[in-house]
Short mmCIF file of C-alpha atoms in Angstrom, two decimals:
data_model
loop_
_atom_site.label_atom_id
_atom_site.label_comp_id
_atom_site.label_asym_id
_atom_site.label_seq_id
_atom_site.Cartn_x
_atom_site.Cartn_y
_atom_site.Cartn_z
CA MET M 1 169.11 89.06 155.40
CA MET M 2 170.75 91.00 158.23
CA ALA M 3 167.55 92.96 158.86
CA LYS M 4 165.58 89.73 159.08
CA GLN M 5 168.08 88.32 161.55
CA GLU M 6 167.83 91.50 163.66
CA GLN M 7 164.05 91.15 163.76
CA THR M 8 164.22 87.57 165.01
CA ARG M 9 166.40 88.46 167.99
CA SER M 10 164.84 87.60 171.32
CA PRO M 11 165.00 90.15 174.17
CA LEU M 12 167.59 87.89 175.80
CA LEU M 13 169.73 88.08 172.70
CA GLU M 14 169.30 91.83 172.39
CA GLU M 15 170.68 92.21 175.91
CA ALA M 16 173.39 89.69 175.24
CA LEU M 17 174.75 91.45 172.20
CA ALA M 18 174.60 94.93 173.70
CA PHE M 19 177.90 96.73 174.44
CA GLY M 20 179.50 95.32 177.59
CA GLY M 21 176.98 92.49 177.54
CA PRO M 22 177.47 88.85 178.45
CA ILE M 23 180.45 86.89 177.27
CA VAL M 24 178.66 83.57 176.54
CA VAL M 25 175.06 83.35 175.36
CA PHE M 26 172.96 80.29 174.62
CA ASP M 27 169.67 81.12 172.89
CA GLN M 28 167.09 78.33 172.57
CA VAL M 29 169.70 75.65 171.94
CA ASP M 30 168.49 72.16 171.00
CA LEU M 31 170.65 69.08 170.54
CA ALA M 32 169.83 65.41 170.05
CA PHE M 33 171.99 62.38 169.26
CA ASP M 34 169.84 60.15 167.02
CA GLU M 35 166.60 59.70 168.98
CA LYS M 36 168.02 60.81 172.33
CA VAL M 37 167.29 64.44 173.18
CA ILE M 38 170.23 65.96 175.11
CA LEU M 39 169.25 69.65 175.29
CA ARG M 40 165.87 71.21 174.66
CA GLY M 41 165.48 75.00 174.37
CA VAL M 42 168.41 75.86 176.67
CA SER M 43 169.01 79.59 177.09
CA PHE M 44 171.35 81.35 179.49
CA THR M 45 173.89 84.17 179.61
CA LEU M 46 177.27 84.29 181.31
CA GLN M 47 178.26 87.82 182.30
CA THR M 48 181.87 88.98 182.34
CA GLY M 49 183.59 87.96 185.57
CA HIS M 50 180.70 85.76 186.67
CA THR M 51 180.41 82.00 187.21
CA LYS M 52 177.69 79.66 185.98
CA ILE M 53 177.51 76.36 187.82
CA PHE M 54 175.66 73.56 186.05
CA LEU M 55 174.14 70.84 188.19
CA GLY M 56 172.17 67.82 187.11
CA ALA M 57 172.10 64.06 186.99
CA SER M 58 174.57 62.11 184.86
CA GLY M 59 173.57 62.36 181.20
CA ALA M 60 171.61 65.57 181.78
CA GLY M 61 173.71 67.38 179.16
CA LYS M 62 176.03 69.37 181.44
CA SER M 63 179.30 68.49 179.68
CA THR M 64 177.57 68.89 176.32
CA ILE M 65 176.99 72.57 177.11
CA LEU M 66 180.73 73.10 177.54
CA ARG M 67 181.49 71.32 174.25
CA LEU M 68 178.89 73.47 172.50
CA ALA M 69 180.39 76.66 173.96
CA LEU M 70 183.79 75.57 172.69
CA GLY M 71 182.47 74.66 169.25
CA LEU M 72 183.44 70.99 169.62
CA LEU M 73 179.76 70.15 168.95
CA ARG M 74 177.18 71.98 166.88
CA PRO M 75 173.58 72.49 168.05
CA ASP M 76 170.67 71.19 165.97
CA SER M 77 168.99 74.56 166.39
CA GLY M 78 169.34 77.74 168.42
CA ARG M 79 172.21 80.18 168.61
CA ILE M 80 175.41 80.33 170.62
CA PHE M 81 177.45 83.50 171.03
CA VAL M 82 180.94 83.75 172.51
CA ASN M 83 182.42 87.22 172.92
CA GLY M 84 179.68 88.58 170.65
CA GLU M 85 180.43 86.16 167.79
CA GLN M 86 177.87 83.61 166.69
CA ILE M 87 179.75 80.31 166.73
CA ASP M 88 177.07 77.70 166.02
CA GLY M 89 177.60 77.80 162.26
CA MET M 90 181.30 78.71 162.19
CA SER M 91 183.90 76.76 160.24
CA GLU M 92 186.61 74.93 162.19
CA ASP M 93 189.21 77.48 161.07
CA ALA M 94 187.10 80.41 162.29
CA LEU M 95 186.45 78.59 165.58
CA MET M 96 190.18 78.44 166.22
CA GLN M 97 190.14 82.24 166.58
CA VAL M 98 187.22 82.12 169.03
CA ARG M 99 188.93 79.39 171.07
CA ALA M 100 191.91 81.70 171.57
CA ASP M 101 189.90 83.37 174.36
CA LEU M 102 188.58 80.11 175.85
CA GLY M 103 190.22 77.55 178.07
CA MET M 104 188.80 74.19 179.04
CA VAL M 105 189.60 71.80 181.85
CA PHE M 106 188.48 68.35 180.78
CA GLN M 107 187.33 65.51 182.99
CA GLU M 108 190.46 63.59 184.07
CA GLY M 109 192.58 66.47 182.74
CA ALA M 110 193.18 65.12 179.20
CA LEU M 111 196.88 65.97 179.49
CA PHE M 112 199.07 64.93 176.56
CA ASP M 113 200.80 61.70 177.64
CA SER M 114 203.94 62.24 175.60
CA LEU M 115 204.66 65.76 176.89
CA THR M 116 206.05 66.88 180.25
CA VAL M 117 204.00 69.01 182.63
CA GLY M 118 205.82 72.12 181.41
CA GLU M 119 205.25 71.23 177.75
CA ASN M 120 201.58 70.53 178.44
CA VAL M 121 201.09 73.86 180.19
CA GLY M 122 203.02 75.77 177.54
CA TYR M 123 201.57 73.86 174.58
CA LYS M 124 199.41 76.69 173.26
CA LEU M 125 202.14 79.27 173.81
CA TYR M 126 204.83 77.25 171.98
CA GLU M 127 202.76 75.59 169.26
CA GLU M 128 199.96 78.01 168.41
CA LEU M 129 200.81 81.48 169.66
CA LYS M 130 204.53 81.13 168.81
CA TRP M 131 205.65 83.03 171.87
CA PRO M 132 209.45 83.47 172.18
CA MET M 133 210.83 80.51 174.15
CA ALA M 134 212.01 82.57 177.12
CA GLN M 135 208.69 84.38 177.45
CA ALA M 136 206.73 81.13 177.17
CA GLU M 137 208.90 79.43 179.78
CA ALA M 138 208.45 82.35 182.14
CA ARG M 139 204.67 82.15 181.75
CA VAL M 140 204.71 78.37 182.29
CA ARG M 141 206.67 78.82 185.52
CA GLU M 142 204.30 81.61 186.57
CA VAL M 143 201.11 79.55 186.11
CA LEU M 144 202.65 76.43 187.65
CA GLY M 145 203.65 78.59 190.61
CA PHE M 146 200.11 79.98 190.77
CA ILE M 147 198.69 76.48 191.21
CA GLY M 148 201.54 75.42 193.50
CA LEU M 149 203.16 72.83 191.20
CA GLY M 150 206.27 74.72 190.15
CA GLU M 151 208.62 71.85 191.03
CA PHE M 152 206.68 69.41 188.80
CA ILE M 153 207.60 71.16 185.54
CA ASP M 154 209.76 68.30 184.19
CA ARG M 155 207.53 65.43 185.35
CA MET M 156 205.43 63.35 182.97
CA PRO M 157 201.63 63.30 183.47
CA SER M 158 201.80 59.60 184.43
CA GLU M 159 203.91 60.56 187.46
CA LEU M 160 201.20 62.86 188.88
CA SER M 161 198.30 62.10 191.21
CA GLY M 162 194.72 62.68 190.07
CA GLY M 163 194.49 66.03 191.85
CA GLN M 164 197.82 67.20 190.47
CA ARG M 165 196.70 66.26 186.93
CA ARG M 166 193.54 68.38 187.31
CA ARG M 167 195.57 71.31 188.59
CA VAL M 168 198.01 71.00 185.67
CA ALA M 169 194.97 70.92 183.36
CA ILE M 170 193.81 74.18 184.96
CA ALA M 171 197.29 75.64 184.47
CA ARG M 172 197.25 74.58 180.80
CA ALA M 173 193.83 76.13 180.29
CA MET M 174 194.83 79.44 181.89
CA ALA M 175 198.36 79.74 180.43
CA ALA M 176 197.32 81.82 177.42
CA LYS M 177 195.25 84.14 179.67
CA PRO M 178 191.79 83.36 178.27
CA ARG M 179 188.86 85.43 179.53
CA ILE M 180 186.58 82.39 179.76
CA LEU M 181 187.35 79.08 181.46
CA LEU M 182 185.17 75.99 181.18
CA TYR M 183 185.52 73.31 183.86
CA ASP M 184 184.16 69.83 183.19
CA GLU M 185 183.77 68.06 186.55
CA PRO M 186 187.19 69.18 187.78
CA THR M 187 186.84 67.57 191.21
CA THR M 188 185.11 64.29 190.40
CA GLY M 189 186.97 61.35 191.90
CA LEU M 190 189.17 63.51 194.11
CA ASP M 191 189.35 63.41 197.90
CA PRO M 192 187.79 66.38 199.78
CA ILE M 193 191.12 68.05 200.58
CA THR M 194 192.39 67.87 197.00
CA SER M 195 188.98 69.00 195.75
CA LEU M 196 189.25 72.06 197.97
CA THR M 197 192.58 73.03 196.40
CA VAL M 198 191.02 72.74 192.93
CA ASP M 199 188.01 74.82 194.07
CA GLU M 200 190.37 77.47 195.40
CA GLU M 201 192.17 77.62 192.04
CA ILE M 202 188.82 78.25 190.33
CA ILE M 203 187.97 81.04 192.78
CA LYS M 204 191.45 82.58 192.48
CA LEU M 205 191.19 82.69 188.68
CA ARG M 206 187.75 84.27 188.86
CA ASP M 207 188.41 86.84 191.57
CA LEU M 208 192.08 87.66 191.05
CA GLU M 209 192.45 87.19 187.27
CA GLY M 210 188.92 88.30 186.25
CA VAL M 211 188.18 85.09 184.39
CA SER M 212 184.54 84.27 183.60
CA SER M 213 183.81 80.61 184.21
CA VAL M 214 181.36 77.85 183.54
CA LEU M 215 181.61 74.98 186.00
CA VAL M 216 179.95 71.63 185.42
CA THR M 217 179.84 69.38 188.44
CA HIS M 218 177.68 67.08 190.50
CA GLN M 219 179.81 67.63 193.58
CA LEU M 220 177.48 69.91 195.55
CA ARG M 221 180.02 70.68 198.22
CA ASP M 222 182.44 72.04 195.61
CA ALA M 223 179.69 73.89 193.73
CA PHE M 224 178.56 75.75 196.85
CA PHE M 225 182.13 76.44 197.95
CA VAL M 226 182.94 78.08 194.61
CA ALA M 227 179.64 80.00 194.62
CA GLU M 228 179.85 81.25 198.19
CA HIS M 229 183.53 82.12 198.59
CA ALA M 230 185.70 84.90 197.28
CA ALA M 231 189.47 85.26 197.06
CA ALA M 232 191.34 88.40 198.06
CA ARG M 233 195.04 89.23 198.07
CA ASP M 234 196.50 90.20 201.43
CA GLY M 235 200.13 91.11 200.66
CA ASP M 236 201.74 87.90 199.42
CA LYS M 237 198.97 85.76 200.87
CA ILE M 238 195.65 84.91 199.28
CA GLU M 239 192.69 84.78 201.64
CA PHE M 240 189.43 82.96 201.01
CA GLU M 241 186.37 84.40 202.68
CA ARG M 242 182.63 84.05 202.43
CA ALA M 243 181.22 86.08 199.53
CA ALA M 244 178.69 88.68 200.53
CA GLY M 245 176.27 91.06 198.82
CA GLY M 246 176.66 91.48 195.07
CA LYS M 247 179.67 89.14 195.02
CA ALA M 248 177.46 86.23 196.06
CA ASP M 249 175.16 86.96 193.12
CA GLN M 250 178.02 86.67 190.63
CA ALA M 251 177.83 82.89 190.83
CA GLU M 252 174.63 81.40 189.52
CA PHE M 253 173.41 77.83 189.52
CA ILE M 254 171.60 76.21 186.60
CA MET M 255 169.99 72.85 187.23
CA LEU M 256 169.28 70.71 184.18
CA LYS M 257 166.58 68.08 184.00
CA ASP M 258 165.43 66.12 180.93
CA GLY M 259 167.40 68.40 178.60
CA GLY M 260 165.85 71.64 179.88
CA ILE M 261 166.62 74.16 182.60
CA LEU M 262 164.75 73.35 185.81
CA PHE M 263 166.23 76.12 187.95
CA GLU M 264 168.41 79.20 187.53
CA GLY M 265 169.50 81.47 190.37
CA ASN M 266 172.08 82.04 193.09
CA ALA M 267 172.96 79.74 195.98
CA SER M 268 170.36 81.07 198.40
CA ASP M 269 167.66 80.95 195.67
CA LEU M 270 168.60 77.30 195.08
CA ARG M 271 168.18 76.45 198.75
CA THR M 272 164.80 78.23 198.76
CA ALA M 273 163.70 76.42 195.60
CA ALA M 274 164.58 73.09 197.19
CA LYS M 275 161.78 73.59 199.70
CA GLY M 276 159.16 73.73 196.96
CA ASP M 277 160.58 71.31 194.38
CA ALA M 278 160.95 67.64 195.18
CA TYR M 279 163.57 66.99 192.47
CA ILE M 280 165.84 69.83 193.60
CA ARG M 281 165.33 68.80 197.21
CA SER M 282 166.29 65.21 196.46
CA PHE M 283 169.29 66.39 194.44
CA LEU M 284 170.54 68.69 197.19
CA SER M 285 169.96 66.13 199.91
CA MET G 1 167.94 40.32 157.21
CA ARG G 2 167.16 43.11 154.75
CA ALA G 3 167.34 45.69 157.51
CA LYS G 4 170.74 44.34 158.54
CA LEU G 5 171.98 44.53 154.96
CA GLU G 6 170.71 48.11 154.68
CA THR G 7 172.45 49.09 157.90
CA TRP G 8 175.67 47.43 156.75
CA ALA G 9 175.51 49.21 153.39
CA LYS G 10 174.82 52.58 155.02
CA ASP G 11 177.72 52.10 157.45
CA ALA G 12 180.02 51.11 154.59
CA VAL G 13 179.06 54.17 152.56
CA LEU G 14 179.53 56.38 155.63
CA GLU G 15 183.01 54.95 156.23
CA VAL G 16 184.01 55.60 152.62
CA GLN G 17 182.58 59.12 152.81
CA GLU G 18 184.48 59.89 156.02
CA TYR G 19 187.69 58.41 154.57
CA VAL G 20 187.40 60.59 151.46
CA ARG G 21 186.66 63.64 153.63
CA LEU G 22 189.77 62.91 155.69
CA ILE G 23 191.90 62.72 152.53
CA ALA G 24 190.42 66.02 151.29
CA LYS G 25 191.22 67.68 154.64
CA VAL G 26 194.76 66.31 154.52
CA ALA G 27 195.24 67.57 150.95
CA ARG G 28 194.17 71.05 152.05
CA ALA G 29 196.24 70.98 155.24
CA VAL G 30 199.42 69.97 153.39
CA VAL G 31 199.42 73.15 151.31
CA THR G 32 198.16 75.68 153.88
CA PRO G 33 199.71 76.84 157.17
CA PRO G 34 200.24 76.03 159.96
CA ILE G 35 202.56 73.11 159.28
CA TYR G 36 204.03 71.31 162.28
CA TYR G 37 207.59 70.62 161.07
CA ARG G 38 208.77 69.09 164.35
CA ASP G 39 205.97 66.52 164.26
CA ILE G 40 206.83 65.69 160.64
CA ILE G 41 210.46 65.01 161.57
CA GLU G 42 209.34 62.91 164.55
CA GLN G 43 207.10 60.82 162.30
CA PHE G 44 209.89 60.35 159.75
CA ASP G 45 211.91 58.87 162.58
CA SER G 46 209.06 56.82 164.03
CA ILE G 47 207.72 55.41 160.76
CA GLY G 48 210.97 55.24 158.79
CA ILE G 49 213.78 54.46 161.22
CA GLY G 50 211.43 52.61 163.56
CA SER G 51 210.38 50.17 160.81
CA LEU G 52 213.87 49.59 159.50
CA THR G 53 214.71 46.42 161.47
CA VAL G 54 211.52 44.56 160.68
CA VAL G 55 211.61 45.55 157.01
CA LEU G 56 215.27 44.57 156.58
CA LEU G 57 214.75 41.20 158.25
CA ALA G 58 211.69 40.47 156.11
CA GLY G 59 213.56 41.50 152.95
CA LEU G 60 216.65 39.44 153.81
CA PHE G 61 214.79 36.20 154.50
CA THR G 62 212.47 36.66 151.52
CA GLY G 63 215.49 37.04 149.20
CA MET G 64 217.10 33.97 150.78
CA VAL G 65 214.04 31.74 150.50
CA LEU G 66 213.38 32.97 146.97
CA ALA G 67 216.93 32.01 145.97
CA LEU G 68 216.57 28.65 147.68
CA ASN G 69 213.33 27.69 145.93
CA SER G 70 214.10 29.13 142.52
CA GLY G 71 217.66 27.77 142.64
CA ILE G 72 216.45 24.19 143.08
CA THR G 73 214.00 24.54 140.17
CA LEU G 74 216.42 26.33 137.84
CA ASP G 75 219.13 23.79 138.66
CA GLN G 76 217.01 21.09 137.04
CA PHE G 77 217.39 22.97 133.74
CA GLY G 78 221.03 23.79 134.31
CA ALA G 79 220.18 27.45 134.76
CA ARG G 80 221.34 28.14 138.31
CA SER G 81 223.24 31.17 137.05
CA MET G 82 219.86 32.79 136.30
CA VAL G 83 218.83 32.94 140.00
CA GLY G 84 219.94 36.57 140.32
CA ARG G 85 217.76 37.58 137.40
CA LEU G 86 214.70 36.00 138.93
CA ILE G 87 215.35 37.53 142.34
CA SER G 88 215.91 41.04 141.04
CA ALA G 89 212.76 40.98 138.89
CA SER G 90 210.59 39.58 141.73
CA MET G 91 212.00 41.74 144.50
CA VAL G 92 212.10 45.06 142.68
CA LYS G 93 208.67 44.94 141.08
CA GLU G 94 206.61 43.02 143.58
CA LEU G 95 208.00 41.46 146.72
CA GLY G 96 209.99 44.45 147.94
CA PRO G 97 207.07 46.93 147.90
CA VAL G 98 204.37 44.47 148.99
CA LEU G 99 206.30 42.83 151.82
CA THR G 100 207.43 46.23 153.05
CA GLY G 101 203.80 47.37 152.86
CA LEU G 102 202.60 44.40 154.88
CA MET G 103 205.32 44.85 157.51
CA VAL G 104 204.62 48.57 157.79
CA SER G 105 200.87 48.03 158.01
CA GLY G 106 201.42 45.60 160.89
CA ARG G 107 203.78 47.90 162.73
CA VAL G 108 202.80 51.43 161.74
CA GLY G 109 199.12 51.12 160.78
CA SER G 110 198.25 49.49 164.10
CA GLY G 111 200.41 51.94 166.05
CA ILE G 112 198.78 54.97 164.46
CA ALA G 113 195.27 53.64 165.06
CA ALA G 114 196.09 52.80 168.69
CA GLU G 115 197.77 56.15 169.40
CA ILE G 116 195.12 58.34 167.80
CA GLY G 117 192.32 56.14 169.18
CA SER G 118 193.71 56.42 172.73
CA MET G 119 194.01 60.18 172.35
CA LEU G 120 190.39 60.31 171.19
CA VAL G 121 188.89 58.28 174.03
CA THR G 122 190.89 60.19 176.67
CA ASP G 123 189.74 63.57 175.29
CA GLN G 124 193.25 64.54 174.18
CA ILE G 125 191.99 65.22 170.65
CA ALA G 126 189.24 67.45 172.07
CA ALA G 127 191.90 69.14 174.20
CA LEU G 128 193.99 69.77 171.08
CA ARG G 129 191.02 71.44 169.40
CA ALA G 130 190.26 73.42 172.55
CA LEU G 131 193.85 74.69 172.52
CA GLY G 132 193.43 75.89 168.94
CA THR G 133 195.16 73.00 167.15
CA ASP G 134 193.62 71.21 164.19
CA PRO G 135 194.18 67.47 164.88
CA ILE G 136 194.37 66.78 161.14
CA ARG G 137 197.32 69.14 160.77
CA LYS G 138 199.00 68.06 163.99
CA LEU G 139 198.47 64.30 163.90
CA VAL G 140 197.44 63.16 160.43
CA VAL G 141 199.49 65.30 158.04
CA PRO G 142 202.90 64.45 159.58
CA ARG G 143 202.07 60.73 159.47
CA VAL G 144 200.84 60.88 155.87
CA LEU G 145 203.96 62.75 154.72
CA ALA G 146 206.19 60.32 156.58
CA GLY G 147 204.33 57.35 155.08
CA LEU G 148 204.60 58.79 151.58
CA ILE G 149 208.31 59.53 151.79
CA MET G 150 209.61 56.72 154.00
CA MET G 151 207.77 53.82 152.33
CA PRO G 152 209.71 54.05 149.02
CA MET G 153 212.98 54.29 150.98
CA LEU G 154 212.11 51.28 153.10
CA SER G 155 211.04 49.39 150.00
CA VAL G 156 214.34 50.12 148.25
CA LEU G 157 216.26 48.95 151.31
CA ALA G 158 214.14 45.79 151.61
CA THR G 159 214.71 45.05 147.94
CA GLY G 160 218.45 45.64 148.26
CA ILE G 161 218.83 43.45 151.32
CA GLY G 162 216.66 40.80 149.61
CA MET G 163 219.16 40.69 146.76
CA VAL G 164 221.95 40.35 149.30
CA GLY G 165 220.04 37.46 150.93
CA GLY G 166 219.68 35.83 147.52
CA TRP G 167 223.41 36.30 146.88
CA ILE G 168 224.32 34.59 150.18
CA VAL G 169 222.22 31.51 149.36
CA THR G 170 223.22 31.41 145.69
CA VAL G 171 226.92 31.56 146.51
CA LEU G 172 226.91 29.26 149.53
CA GLN G 173 224.23 26.75 148.52
CA PHE G 174 224.48 26.63 144.73
CA HIS G 175 228.16 27.60 144.43
CA VAL G 176 227.52 30.27 141.81
CA ALA G 177 230.25 32.90 141.56
CA SER G 178 229.43 36.32 143.02
CA THR G 179 230.17 38.12 139.75
CA VAL G 180 227.81 35.77 137.87
CA TYR G 181 225.05 36.38 140.42
CA TRP G 182 225.35 40.19 140.39
CA SER G 183 225.59 40.45 136.61
CA SER G 184 222.48 38.26 136.41
CA VAL G 185 220.75 40.63 138.87
CA VAL G 186 221.57 43.62 136.67
CA GLN G 187 220.49 41.81 133.49
CA GLY G 188 217.09 41.08 135.07
CA LEU G 189 216.43 44.75 135.76
CA TYR G 190 214.60 47.06 133.37
CA MET G 191 213.92 50.76 133.96
CA GLN G 192 210.17 50.14 133.97
CA ASP G 193 210.65 47.66 136.82
CA VAL G 194 212.63 50.19 138.80
CA TRP G 195 209.95 52.84 138.32
CA MET G 196 207.30 50.36 139.37
CA GLY G 197 209.29 49.52 142.48
CA LEU G 198 209.50 53.22 143.36
CA ILE G 199 205.95 54.28 142.49
CA LYS G 200 204.07 51.45 144.18
CA PRO G 201 205.34 52.13 147.71
CA LEU G 202 204.11 55.72 147.45
CA PHE G 203 200.55 54.49 147.07
CA LEU G 204 200.99 51.73 149.64
CA GLY G 205 202.45 54.13 152.22
CA PHE G 206 199.64 56.60 151.69
CA THR G 207 197.01 53.84 151.98
CA ILE G 208 198.45 52.32 155.17
CA VAL G 209 198.82 55.62 157.00
CA THR G 210 195.50 57.14 155.97
CA ILE G 211 193.64 53.96 156.96
CA GLY G 212 195.41 53.95 160.34
CA CYS G 213 194.51 57.61 160.94
CA HIS G 214 190.93 57.19 159.74
CA VAL G 215 190.31 54.16 161.94
CA GLY G 216 191.95 55.88 164.92
CA LEU G 217 189.83 59.01 164.52
CA ARG G 218 186.65 56.90 164.33
CA THR G 219 187.37 55.05 167.59
CA THR G 220 184.48 54.72 170.02
CA GLY G 221 183.98 52.85 173.26
CA GLY G 222 186.97 53.35 175.54
CA THR G 223 189.93 50.99 175.78
CA GLN G 224 188.01 48.13 174.17
CA GLY G 225 187.31 50.43 171.24
CA VAL G 226 191.03 51.18 170.94
CA GLY G 227 191.73 47.45 170.74
CA ASN G 228 189.10 47.01 168.05
CA SER G 229 190.50 49.96 166.08
CA THR G 230 194.01 48.53 166.23
CA LYS G 231 192.80 45.17 164.93
CA LEU G 232 190.70 46.79 162.21
CA ALA G 233 193.59 49.01 161.09
CA VAL G 234 195.91 46.02 160.61
CA VAL G 235 193.32 43.92 158.77
CA ALA G 236 192.05 46.77 156.57
CA SER G 237 195.47 48.13 155.67
CA SER G 238 196.92 44.65 154.96
CA VAL G 239 194.07 43.81 152.58
CA ALA G 240 194.31 47.30 151.08
CA VAL G 241 198.04 46.82 150.43
CA ILE G 242 197.33 43.75 148.29
CA ALA G 243 194.37 45.37 146.52
CA VAL G 244 196.14 48.69 145.86
CA ASP G 245 199.21 46.77 144.67
CA PHE G 246 197.07 45.01 142.07
CA MET G 247 195.39 48.20 140.88
CA VAL G 248 198.60 50.25 140.69
CA THR G 249 200.37 47.39 138.89
CA LYS G 250 197.55 47.19 136.35
CA VAL G 251 197.70 50.94 135.68
CA LEU G 252 201.50 51.04 135.48
CA ILE G 253 201.60 48.10 133.06
CA VAL G 254 199.20 49.97 130.77
CA LEU G 255 201.22 53.18 131.06
CA MET G 256 204.79 51.87 130.91
CA TYR G 257 204.99 48.51 129.16
#
């Protein structure tokens, strides 16, 4: 059985499962809801420390990819690997172990209404990982400080603005120090200035904490900002500068159309592709 | 028409299948870790203490009206001293558990469906799963345990306060001595009746809470969907209370009488 499975591995999968290989792998993933095809033969790899940015029209299947990576949905066919483990056929109990290394920022935040900001951020630490109270509280204060909302620890989610809720959602996702963060339209509905602060959090986590990330958005300005900027520590300050050389290649765009991948490449490749493809051009314009 | 019937039948079978699957998951989650003790305590408070006022008021007025009606009828036969007997038999076996069930389904069943439904449509359930928490263990199990344990307690209290209501009316309206009323209450009670009054609420509590959770977890369609789920939970659990009451009564009569 194992030998047969080895033989059916595609070259992409061989590379993906090699030592030090990618952290998330989609291999020929198909998904349909009743008659509606959502994803058709989607394959990609997310390397450690890199960012994948999914673009596409509403209903193109962008958010579905995040839910598949998290095991919240199962594909009809194809294989999904997270940290080298095949998750597409895993039981819910086994998926809980895989999710320990994943964090997700949902659209609108999905904060728990009945818990304070601090309890939301520390939820996984208190409830699932059973950290000692003092250690968990220290970590909650640390991550809230990281996103600049330290003084909001005792507020309820209903007392926060939209941007603050997204940032708390990022803090909640990163509290348990996952190596992979999934962002589902984290800046949709936010004003440009607030969006920029959220973008900077994503860059900080990637460049300063070494978190691999998958970003789903249709906010082009935010997508290009995350792809083309890098964060660096300068003493106590954090500076954001234009990414250059290999750093710029660590963020890749994937454009979805009709359930399949229309384009995959870095920011400059995307701009070049727009000249020759009417759909990409219209999307970018 | 036939196609509509087929669709309806398929949907009905699917609902039953999902309900049974939920119960199976709950049964497994109750006996395997992790168990969220804090949530269980919170639900004991929410379902038990939170329902106390409405259940006590319903029990009190039911006992009073029962005494009023039966007292007038029994008086025609010169048997007003038997009112206590009638009240204790009716309240303990039937009215206490069923009225408590109906009150709890209105208050708790709808609340559970609305709360879980809202969490579902705002992605909070998905967020729970993403954070490594099984929503069945975190949300459903505490509510089911609270329903199972608090319903018999509420039912006993409703029955007790119903007898007190009957006593007030019997003494004030029909001028029957307190000692006569309470000895009549005791005479009307048999051990089988007491067991029936304790066993029935277990089934009713389980039914109300599991229907509320099932409907909440099957919510679709945003805030309108939450409203529909709330309505469905109340209707389904109220009808189920009456139906389950009949079935459990039938079985207990065969087993105990």
